[in-house]
Short mmCIF file of N, CA and C in Angstrom, two decimals:
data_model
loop_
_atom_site.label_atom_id
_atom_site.label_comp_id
_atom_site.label_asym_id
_atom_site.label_seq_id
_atom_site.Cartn_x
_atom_site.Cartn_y
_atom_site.Cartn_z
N UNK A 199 -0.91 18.34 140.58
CA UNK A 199 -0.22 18.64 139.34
C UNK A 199 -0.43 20.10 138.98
N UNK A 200 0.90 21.02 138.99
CA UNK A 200 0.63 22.26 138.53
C UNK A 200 1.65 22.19 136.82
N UNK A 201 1.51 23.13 136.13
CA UNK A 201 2.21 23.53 135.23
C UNK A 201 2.52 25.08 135.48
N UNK A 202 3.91 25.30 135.31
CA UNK A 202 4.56 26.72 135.21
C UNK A 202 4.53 27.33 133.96
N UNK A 203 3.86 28.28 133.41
CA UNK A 203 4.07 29.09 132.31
C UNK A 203 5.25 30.35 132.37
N UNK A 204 5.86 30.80 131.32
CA UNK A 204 7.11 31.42 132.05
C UNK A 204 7.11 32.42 130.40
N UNK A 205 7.32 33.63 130.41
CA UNK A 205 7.62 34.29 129.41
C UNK A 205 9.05 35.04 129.70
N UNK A 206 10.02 34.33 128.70
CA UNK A 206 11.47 34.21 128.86
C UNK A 206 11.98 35.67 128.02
N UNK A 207 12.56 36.72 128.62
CA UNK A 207 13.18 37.88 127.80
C UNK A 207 14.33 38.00 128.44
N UNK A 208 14.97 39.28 127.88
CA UNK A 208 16.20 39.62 127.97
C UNK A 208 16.82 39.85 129.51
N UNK A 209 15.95 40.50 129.86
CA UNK A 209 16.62 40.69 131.75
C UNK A 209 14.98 40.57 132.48
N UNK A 210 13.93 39.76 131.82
CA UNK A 210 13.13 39.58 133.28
C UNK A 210 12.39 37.69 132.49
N UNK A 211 11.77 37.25 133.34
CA UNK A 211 10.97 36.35 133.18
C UNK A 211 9.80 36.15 133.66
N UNK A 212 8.71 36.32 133.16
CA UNK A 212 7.50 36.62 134.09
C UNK A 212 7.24 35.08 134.38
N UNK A 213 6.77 34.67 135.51
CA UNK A 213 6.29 33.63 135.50
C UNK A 213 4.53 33.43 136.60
N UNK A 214 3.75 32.10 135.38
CA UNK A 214 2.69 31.86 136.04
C UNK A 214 2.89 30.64 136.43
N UNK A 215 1.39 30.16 137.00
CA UNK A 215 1.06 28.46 138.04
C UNK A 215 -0.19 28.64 137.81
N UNK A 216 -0.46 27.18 137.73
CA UNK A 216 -2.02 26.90 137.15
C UNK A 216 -2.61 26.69 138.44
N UNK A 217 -3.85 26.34 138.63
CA UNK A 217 -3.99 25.76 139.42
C UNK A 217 -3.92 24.26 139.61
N UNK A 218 -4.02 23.56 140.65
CA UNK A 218 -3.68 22.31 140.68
C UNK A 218 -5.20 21.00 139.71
N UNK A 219 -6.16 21.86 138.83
CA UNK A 219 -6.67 21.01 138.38
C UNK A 219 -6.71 21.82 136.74
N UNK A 220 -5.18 22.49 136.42
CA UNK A 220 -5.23 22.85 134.87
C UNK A 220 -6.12 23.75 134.55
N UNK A 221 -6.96 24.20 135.21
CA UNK A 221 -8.15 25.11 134.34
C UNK A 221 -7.54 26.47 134.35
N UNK A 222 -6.90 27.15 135.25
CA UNK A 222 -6.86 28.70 135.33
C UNK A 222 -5.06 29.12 136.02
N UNK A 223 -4.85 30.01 135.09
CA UNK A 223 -3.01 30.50 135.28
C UNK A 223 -3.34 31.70 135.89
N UNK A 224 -2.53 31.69 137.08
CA UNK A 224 -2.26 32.87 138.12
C UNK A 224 -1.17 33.20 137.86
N UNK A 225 -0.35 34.56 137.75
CA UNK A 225 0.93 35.46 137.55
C UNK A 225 1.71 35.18 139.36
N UNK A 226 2.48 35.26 139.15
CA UNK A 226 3.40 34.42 140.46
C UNK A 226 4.31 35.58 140.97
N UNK A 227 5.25 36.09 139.42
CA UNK A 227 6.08 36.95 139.84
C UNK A 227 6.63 37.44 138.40
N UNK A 228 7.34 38.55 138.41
CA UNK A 228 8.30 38.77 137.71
C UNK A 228 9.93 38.69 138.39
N UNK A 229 10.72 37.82 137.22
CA UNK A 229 12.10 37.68 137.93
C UNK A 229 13.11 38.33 137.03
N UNK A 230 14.06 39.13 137.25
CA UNK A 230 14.96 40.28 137.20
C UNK A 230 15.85 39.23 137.16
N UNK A 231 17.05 39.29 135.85
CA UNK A 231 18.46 38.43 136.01
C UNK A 231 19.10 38.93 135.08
N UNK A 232 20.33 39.29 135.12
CA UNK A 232 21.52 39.18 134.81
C UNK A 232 21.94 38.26 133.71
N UNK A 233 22.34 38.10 132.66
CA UNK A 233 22.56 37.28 131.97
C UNK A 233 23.75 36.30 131.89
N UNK A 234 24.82 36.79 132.86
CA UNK A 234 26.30 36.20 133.06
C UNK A 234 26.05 35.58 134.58
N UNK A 235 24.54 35.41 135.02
CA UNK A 235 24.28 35.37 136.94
C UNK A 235 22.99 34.35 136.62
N UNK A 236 22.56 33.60 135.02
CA UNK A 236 21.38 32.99 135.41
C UNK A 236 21.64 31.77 136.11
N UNK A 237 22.31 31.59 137.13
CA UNK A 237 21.98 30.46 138.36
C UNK A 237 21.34 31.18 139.04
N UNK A 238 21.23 32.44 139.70
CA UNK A 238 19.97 33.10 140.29
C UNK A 238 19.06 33.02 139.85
N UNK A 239 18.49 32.77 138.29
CA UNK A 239 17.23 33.02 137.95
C UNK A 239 17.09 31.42 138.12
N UNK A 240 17.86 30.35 137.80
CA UNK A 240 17.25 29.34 137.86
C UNK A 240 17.09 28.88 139.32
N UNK A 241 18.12 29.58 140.18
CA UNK A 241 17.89 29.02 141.83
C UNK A 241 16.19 29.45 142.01
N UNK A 242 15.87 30.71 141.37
CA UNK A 242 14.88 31.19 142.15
C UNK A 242 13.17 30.17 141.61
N UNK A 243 14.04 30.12 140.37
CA UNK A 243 12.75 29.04 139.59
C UNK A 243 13.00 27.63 140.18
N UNK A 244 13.61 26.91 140.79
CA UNK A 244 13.71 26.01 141.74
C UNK A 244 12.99 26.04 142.71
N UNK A 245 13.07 26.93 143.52
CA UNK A 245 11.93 27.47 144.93
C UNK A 245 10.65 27.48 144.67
N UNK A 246 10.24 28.08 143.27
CA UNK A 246 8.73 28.41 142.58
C UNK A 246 8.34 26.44 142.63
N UNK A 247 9.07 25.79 141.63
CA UNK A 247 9.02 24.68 140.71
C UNK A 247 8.75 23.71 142.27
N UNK A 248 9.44 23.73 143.31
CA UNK A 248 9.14 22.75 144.19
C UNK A 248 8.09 23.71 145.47
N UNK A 249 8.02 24.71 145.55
CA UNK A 249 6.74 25.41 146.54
C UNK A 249 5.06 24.98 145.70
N UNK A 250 5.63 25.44 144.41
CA UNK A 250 3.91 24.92 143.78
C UNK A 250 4.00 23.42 142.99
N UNK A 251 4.85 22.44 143.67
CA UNK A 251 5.13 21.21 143.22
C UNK A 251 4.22 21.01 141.93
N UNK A 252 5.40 22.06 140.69
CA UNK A 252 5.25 21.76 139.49
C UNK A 252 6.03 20.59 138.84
N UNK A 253 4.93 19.88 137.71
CA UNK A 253 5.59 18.69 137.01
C UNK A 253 5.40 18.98 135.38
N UNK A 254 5.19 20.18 135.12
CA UNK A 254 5.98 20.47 133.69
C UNK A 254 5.99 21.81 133.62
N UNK A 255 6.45 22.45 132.23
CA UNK A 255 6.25 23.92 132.24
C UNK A 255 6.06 23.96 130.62
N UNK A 256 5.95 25.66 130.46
CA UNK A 256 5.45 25.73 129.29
C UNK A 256 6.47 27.31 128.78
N UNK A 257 7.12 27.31 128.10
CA UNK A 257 7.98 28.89 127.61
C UNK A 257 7.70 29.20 126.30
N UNK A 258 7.18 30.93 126.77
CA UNK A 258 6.56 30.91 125.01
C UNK A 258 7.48 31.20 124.21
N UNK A 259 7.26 31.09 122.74
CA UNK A 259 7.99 31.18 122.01
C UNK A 259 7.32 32.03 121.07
N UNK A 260 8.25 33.42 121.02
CA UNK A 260 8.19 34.53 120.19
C UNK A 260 8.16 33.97 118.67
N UNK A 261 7.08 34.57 118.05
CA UNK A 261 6.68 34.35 117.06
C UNK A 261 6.15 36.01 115.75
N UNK A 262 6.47 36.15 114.78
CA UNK A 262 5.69 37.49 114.61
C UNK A 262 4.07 37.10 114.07
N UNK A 263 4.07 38.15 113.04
CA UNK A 263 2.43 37.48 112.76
C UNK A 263 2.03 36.71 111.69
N UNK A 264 2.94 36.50 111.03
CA UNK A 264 2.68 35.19 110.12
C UNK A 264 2.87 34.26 110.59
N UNK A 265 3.68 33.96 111.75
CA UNK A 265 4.24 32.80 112.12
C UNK A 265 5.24 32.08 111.89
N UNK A 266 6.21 33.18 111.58
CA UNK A 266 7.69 32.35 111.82
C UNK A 266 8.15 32.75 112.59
N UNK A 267 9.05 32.31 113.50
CA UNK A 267 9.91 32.34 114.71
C UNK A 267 10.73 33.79 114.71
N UNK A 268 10.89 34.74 115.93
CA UNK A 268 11.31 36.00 115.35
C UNK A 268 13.11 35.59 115.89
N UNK A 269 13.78 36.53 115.93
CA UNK A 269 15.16 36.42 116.75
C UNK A 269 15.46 36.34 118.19
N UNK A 270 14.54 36.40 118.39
CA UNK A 270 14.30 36.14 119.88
C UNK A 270 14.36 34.73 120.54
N UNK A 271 13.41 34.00 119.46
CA UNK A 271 12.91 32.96 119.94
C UNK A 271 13.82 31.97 119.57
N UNK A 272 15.09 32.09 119.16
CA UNK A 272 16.46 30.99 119.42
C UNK A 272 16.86 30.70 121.31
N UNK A 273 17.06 32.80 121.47
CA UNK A 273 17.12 32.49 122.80
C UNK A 273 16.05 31.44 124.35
N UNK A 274 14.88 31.42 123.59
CA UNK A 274 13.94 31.01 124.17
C UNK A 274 13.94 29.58 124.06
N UNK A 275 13.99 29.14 122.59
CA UNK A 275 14.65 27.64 122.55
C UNK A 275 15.73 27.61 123.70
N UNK A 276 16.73 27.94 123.62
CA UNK A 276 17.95 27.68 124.84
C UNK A 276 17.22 27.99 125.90
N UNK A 277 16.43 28.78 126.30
CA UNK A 277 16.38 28.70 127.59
C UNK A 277 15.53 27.50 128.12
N UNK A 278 14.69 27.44 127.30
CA UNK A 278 13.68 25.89 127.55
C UNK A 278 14.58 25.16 127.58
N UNK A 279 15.52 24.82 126.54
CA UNK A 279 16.63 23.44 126.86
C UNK A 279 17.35 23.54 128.09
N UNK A 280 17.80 24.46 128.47
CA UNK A 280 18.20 24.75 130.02
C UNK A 280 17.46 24.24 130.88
N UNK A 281 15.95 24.51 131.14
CA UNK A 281 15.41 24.52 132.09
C UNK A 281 15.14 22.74 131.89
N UNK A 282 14.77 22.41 131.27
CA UNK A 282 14.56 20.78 130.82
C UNK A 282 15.98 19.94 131.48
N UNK A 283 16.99 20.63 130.62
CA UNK A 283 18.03 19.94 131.86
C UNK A 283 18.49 19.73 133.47
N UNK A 284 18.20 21.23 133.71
CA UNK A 284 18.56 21.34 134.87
C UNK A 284 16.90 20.66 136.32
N UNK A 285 15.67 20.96 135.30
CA UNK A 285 14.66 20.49 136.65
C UNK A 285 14.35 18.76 135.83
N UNK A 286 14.73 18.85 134.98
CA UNK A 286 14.39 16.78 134.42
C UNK A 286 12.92 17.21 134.22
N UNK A 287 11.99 18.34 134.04
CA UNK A 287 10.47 18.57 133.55
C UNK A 287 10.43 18.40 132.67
N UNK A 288 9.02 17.76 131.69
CA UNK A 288 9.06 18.21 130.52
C UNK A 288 8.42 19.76 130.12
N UNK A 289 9.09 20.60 129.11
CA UNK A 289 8.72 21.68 129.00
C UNK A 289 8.71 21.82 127.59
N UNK A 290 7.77 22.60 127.80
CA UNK A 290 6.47 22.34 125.76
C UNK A 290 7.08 24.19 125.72
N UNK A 291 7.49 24.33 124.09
CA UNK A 291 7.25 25.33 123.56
C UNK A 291 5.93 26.28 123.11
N UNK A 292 5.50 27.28 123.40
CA UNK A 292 4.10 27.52 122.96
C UNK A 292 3.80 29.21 122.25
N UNK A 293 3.17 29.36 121.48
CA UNK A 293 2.81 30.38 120.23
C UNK A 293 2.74 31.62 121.52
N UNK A 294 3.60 32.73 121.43
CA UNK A 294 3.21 33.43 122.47
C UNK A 294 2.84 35.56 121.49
N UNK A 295 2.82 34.60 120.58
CA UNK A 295 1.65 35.95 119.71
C UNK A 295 1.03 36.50 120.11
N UNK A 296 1.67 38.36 120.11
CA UNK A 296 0.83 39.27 120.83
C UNK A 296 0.48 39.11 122.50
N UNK A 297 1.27 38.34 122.63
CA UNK A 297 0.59 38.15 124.55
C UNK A 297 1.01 39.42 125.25
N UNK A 298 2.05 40.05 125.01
CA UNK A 298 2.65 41.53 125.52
C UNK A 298 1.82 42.58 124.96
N UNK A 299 1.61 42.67 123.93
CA UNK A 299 0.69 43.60 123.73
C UNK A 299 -1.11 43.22 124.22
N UNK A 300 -1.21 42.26 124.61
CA UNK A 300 -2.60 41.89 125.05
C UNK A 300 -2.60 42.22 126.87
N UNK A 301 -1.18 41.89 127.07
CA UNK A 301 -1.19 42.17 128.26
C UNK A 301 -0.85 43.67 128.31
N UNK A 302 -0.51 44.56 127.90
CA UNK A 302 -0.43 46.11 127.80
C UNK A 302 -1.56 46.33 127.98
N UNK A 303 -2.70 45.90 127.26
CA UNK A 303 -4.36 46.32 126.77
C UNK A 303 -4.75 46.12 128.50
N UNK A 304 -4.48 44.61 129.06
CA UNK A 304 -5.30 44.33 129.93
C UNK A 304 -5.02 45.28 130.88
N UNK A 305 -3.52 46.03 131.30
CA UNK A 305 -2.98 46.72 132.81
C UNK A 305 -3.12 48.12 132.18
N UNK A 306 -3.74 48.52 131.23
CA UNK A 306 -4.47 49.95 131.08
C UNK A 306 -5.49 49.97 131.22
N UNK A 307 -6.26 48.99 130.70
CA UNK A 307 -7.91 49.07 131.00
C UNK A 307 -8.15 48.80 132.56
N UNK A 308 -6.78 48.39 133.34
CA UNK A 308 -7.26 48.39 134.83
C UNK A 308 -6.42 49.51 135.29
N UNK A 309 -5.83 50.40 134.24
CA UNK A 309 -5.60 51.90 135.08
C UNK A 309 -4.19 51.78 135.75
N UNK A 310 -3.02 51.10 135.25
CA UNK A 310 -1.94 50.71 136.36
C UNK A 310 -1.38 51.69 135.31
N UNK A 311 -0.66 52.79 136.22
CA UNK A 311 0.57 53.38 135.47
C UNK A 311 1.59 52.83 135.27
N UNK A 312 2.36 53.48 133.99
CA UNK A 312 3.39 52.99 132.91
C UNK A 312 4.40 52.48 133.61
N UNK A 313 4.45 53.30 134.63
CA UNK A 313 5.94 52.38 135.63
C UNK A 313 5.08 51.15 136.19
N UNK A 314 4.35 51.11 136.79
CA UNK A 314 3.59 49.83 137.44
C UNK A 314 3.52 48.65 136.31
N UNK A 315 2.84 49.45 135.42
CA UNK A 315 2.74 48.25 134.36
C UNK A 315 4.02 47.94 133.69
N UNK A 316 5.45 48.44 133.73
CA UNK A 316 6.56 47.65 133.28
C UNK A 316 7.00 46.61 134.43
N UNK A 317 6.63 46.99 135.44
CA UNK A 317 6.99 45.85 136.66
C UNK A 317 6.40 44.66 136.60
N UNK A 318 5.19 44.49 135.98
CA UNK A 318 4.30 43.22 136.02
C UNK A 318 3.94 42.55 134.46
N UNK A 319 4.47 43.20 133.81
CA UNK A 319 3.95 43.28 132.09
C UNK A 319 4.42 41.57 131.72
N UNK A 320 5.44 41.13 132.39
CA UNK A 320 5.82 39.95 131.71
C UNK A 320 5.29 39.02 132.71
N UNK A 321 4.56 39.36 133.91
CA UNK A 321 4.16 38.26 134.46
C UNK A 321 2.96 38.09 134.17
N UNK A 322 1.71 39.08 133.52
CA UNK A 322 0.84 38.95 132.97
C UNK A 322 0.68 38.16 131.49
N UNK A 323 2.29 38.67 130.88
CA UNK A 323 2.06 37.96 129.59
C UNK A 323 2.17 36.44 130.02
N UNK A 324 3.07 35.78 130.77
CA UNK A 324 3.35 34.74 131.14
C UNK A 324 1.80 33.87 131.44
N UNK A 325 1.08 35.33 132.26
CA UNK A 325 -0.44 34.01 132.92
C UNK A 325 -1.60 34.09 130.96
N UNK A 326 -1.44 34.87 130.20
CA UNK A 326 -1.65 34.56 129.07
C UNK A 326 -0.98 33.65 128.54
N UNK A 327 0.30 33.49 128.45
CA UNK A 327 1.09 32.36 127.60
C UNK A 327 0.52 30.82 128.40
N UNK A 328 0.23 30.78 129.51
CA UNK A 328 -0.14 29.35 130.36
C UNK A 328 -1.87 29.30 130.05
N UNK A 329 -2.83 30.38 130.05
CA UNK A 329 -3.76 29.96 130.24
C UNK A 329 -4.38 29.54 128.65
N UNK A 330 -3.67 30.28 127.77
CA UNK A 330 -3.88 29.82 126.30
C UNK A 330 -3.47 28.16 126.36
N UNK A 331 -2.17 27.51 126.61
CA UNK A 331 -2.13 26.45 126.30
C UNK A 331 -3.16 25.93 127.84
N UNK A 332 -3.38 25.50 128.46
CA UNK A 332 -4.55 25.11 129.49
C UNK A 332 -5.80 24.96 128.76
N UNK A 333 -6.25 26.55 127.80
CA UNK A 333 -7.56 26.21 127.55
C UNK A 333 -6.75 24.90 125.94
N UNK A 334 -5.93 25.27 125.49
CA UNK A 334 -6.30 24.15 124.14
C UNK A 334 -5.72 22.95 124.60
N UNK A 335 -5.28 22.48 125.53
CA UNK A 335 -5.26 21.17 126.43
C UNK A 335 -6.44 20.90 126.92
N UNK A 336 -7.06 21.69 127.10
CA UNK A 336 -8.80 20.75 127.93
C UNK A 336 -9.56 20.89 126.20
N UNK A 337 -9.27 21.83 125.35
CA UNK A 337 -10.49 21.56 124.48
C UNK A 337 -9.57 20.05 123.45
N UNK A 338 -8.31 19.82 123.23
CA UNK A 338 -7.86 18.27 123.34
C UNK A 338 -8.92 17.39 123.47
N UNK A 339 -8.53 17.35 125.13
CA UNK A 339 -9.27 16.44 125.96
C UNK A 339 -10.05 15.96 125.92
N UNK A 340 -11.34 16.93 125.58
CA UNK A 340 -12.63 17.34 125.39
C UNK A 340 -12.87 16.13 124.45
N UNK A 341 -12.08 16.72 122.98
CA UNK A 341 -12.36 16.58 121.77
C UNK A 341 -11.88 14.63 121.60
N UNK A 342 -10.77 14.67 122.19
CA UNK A 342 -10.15 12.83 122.30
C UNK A 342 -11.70 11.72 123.05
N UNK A 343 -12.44 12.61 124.09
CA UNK A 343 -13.26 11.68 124.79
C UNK A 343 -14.56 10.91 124.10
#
């Protein structure tokens, strides 16, 4: 059992994969699409979804800092309803507050220049957006036993 974490924007989608026992989100890729061409982005999330034989996913949902939903995050609703239709997964909405700017912090403090770090920025936010919900699914767990 893996879960896909996926941080959904305008022309890229970063996406992560847990490992197969939930504890820890690895960055996979960033995917580049077209907005009038997303059967490429979903062909390519097909290949991901059955190579790391994932059985749910998780898309964050832009939020500002009080916590209401920004304009963004309509598109993000649709894209989760997309993806729910087209792979039959279930896929959970999740608080993705500050994960871009946390992930900015993390690919400077490891020294990646500004062009490097726009190439990977959303697949980092993505392994933040998965490993946040991972850790409050095991502390759940924890807490139900």
């Amino acid at each position: 059992m893996r879960i896909m974490g996926m941080d959904f924007g305008s022309v890229t989608v970063g996406v992560a994969i847990s490992d197969p026992l939930e504890l820890t989100a690895q960055g996979i890729e960033t995917i580049r699409y077209v907005e009038h061409k997303k059967n490429l982005l979903f062909e390519r999330l097909q290949e991901l979804i059955k190579q790391y034989e994932v059985d749910s996913i998780v898309v964050g949902l832009p939020m500002d800092l009080v916590g209401t939903e920004t304009a963004r995050a309509q598109a993000s609703r649709g894209f989760a309803k997309s993806t729910r239709r087209k792979f039959h997964l279930p896929v959970d909405m999740w608080d993705e507050r500050l994960t871009t700017a946390a992930a900015e912090r993390i690919l400077i403090d490891a020294d990646l220049s500004r062009k490097k770090r726009k190439k990977v920025i959303d697949k980092e936010a993505a392994v933040l957006i998965l490993q946040s919900y991972l850790d409050k699914k095991r502390m759940e767990k924890k807490r139900d036993e």
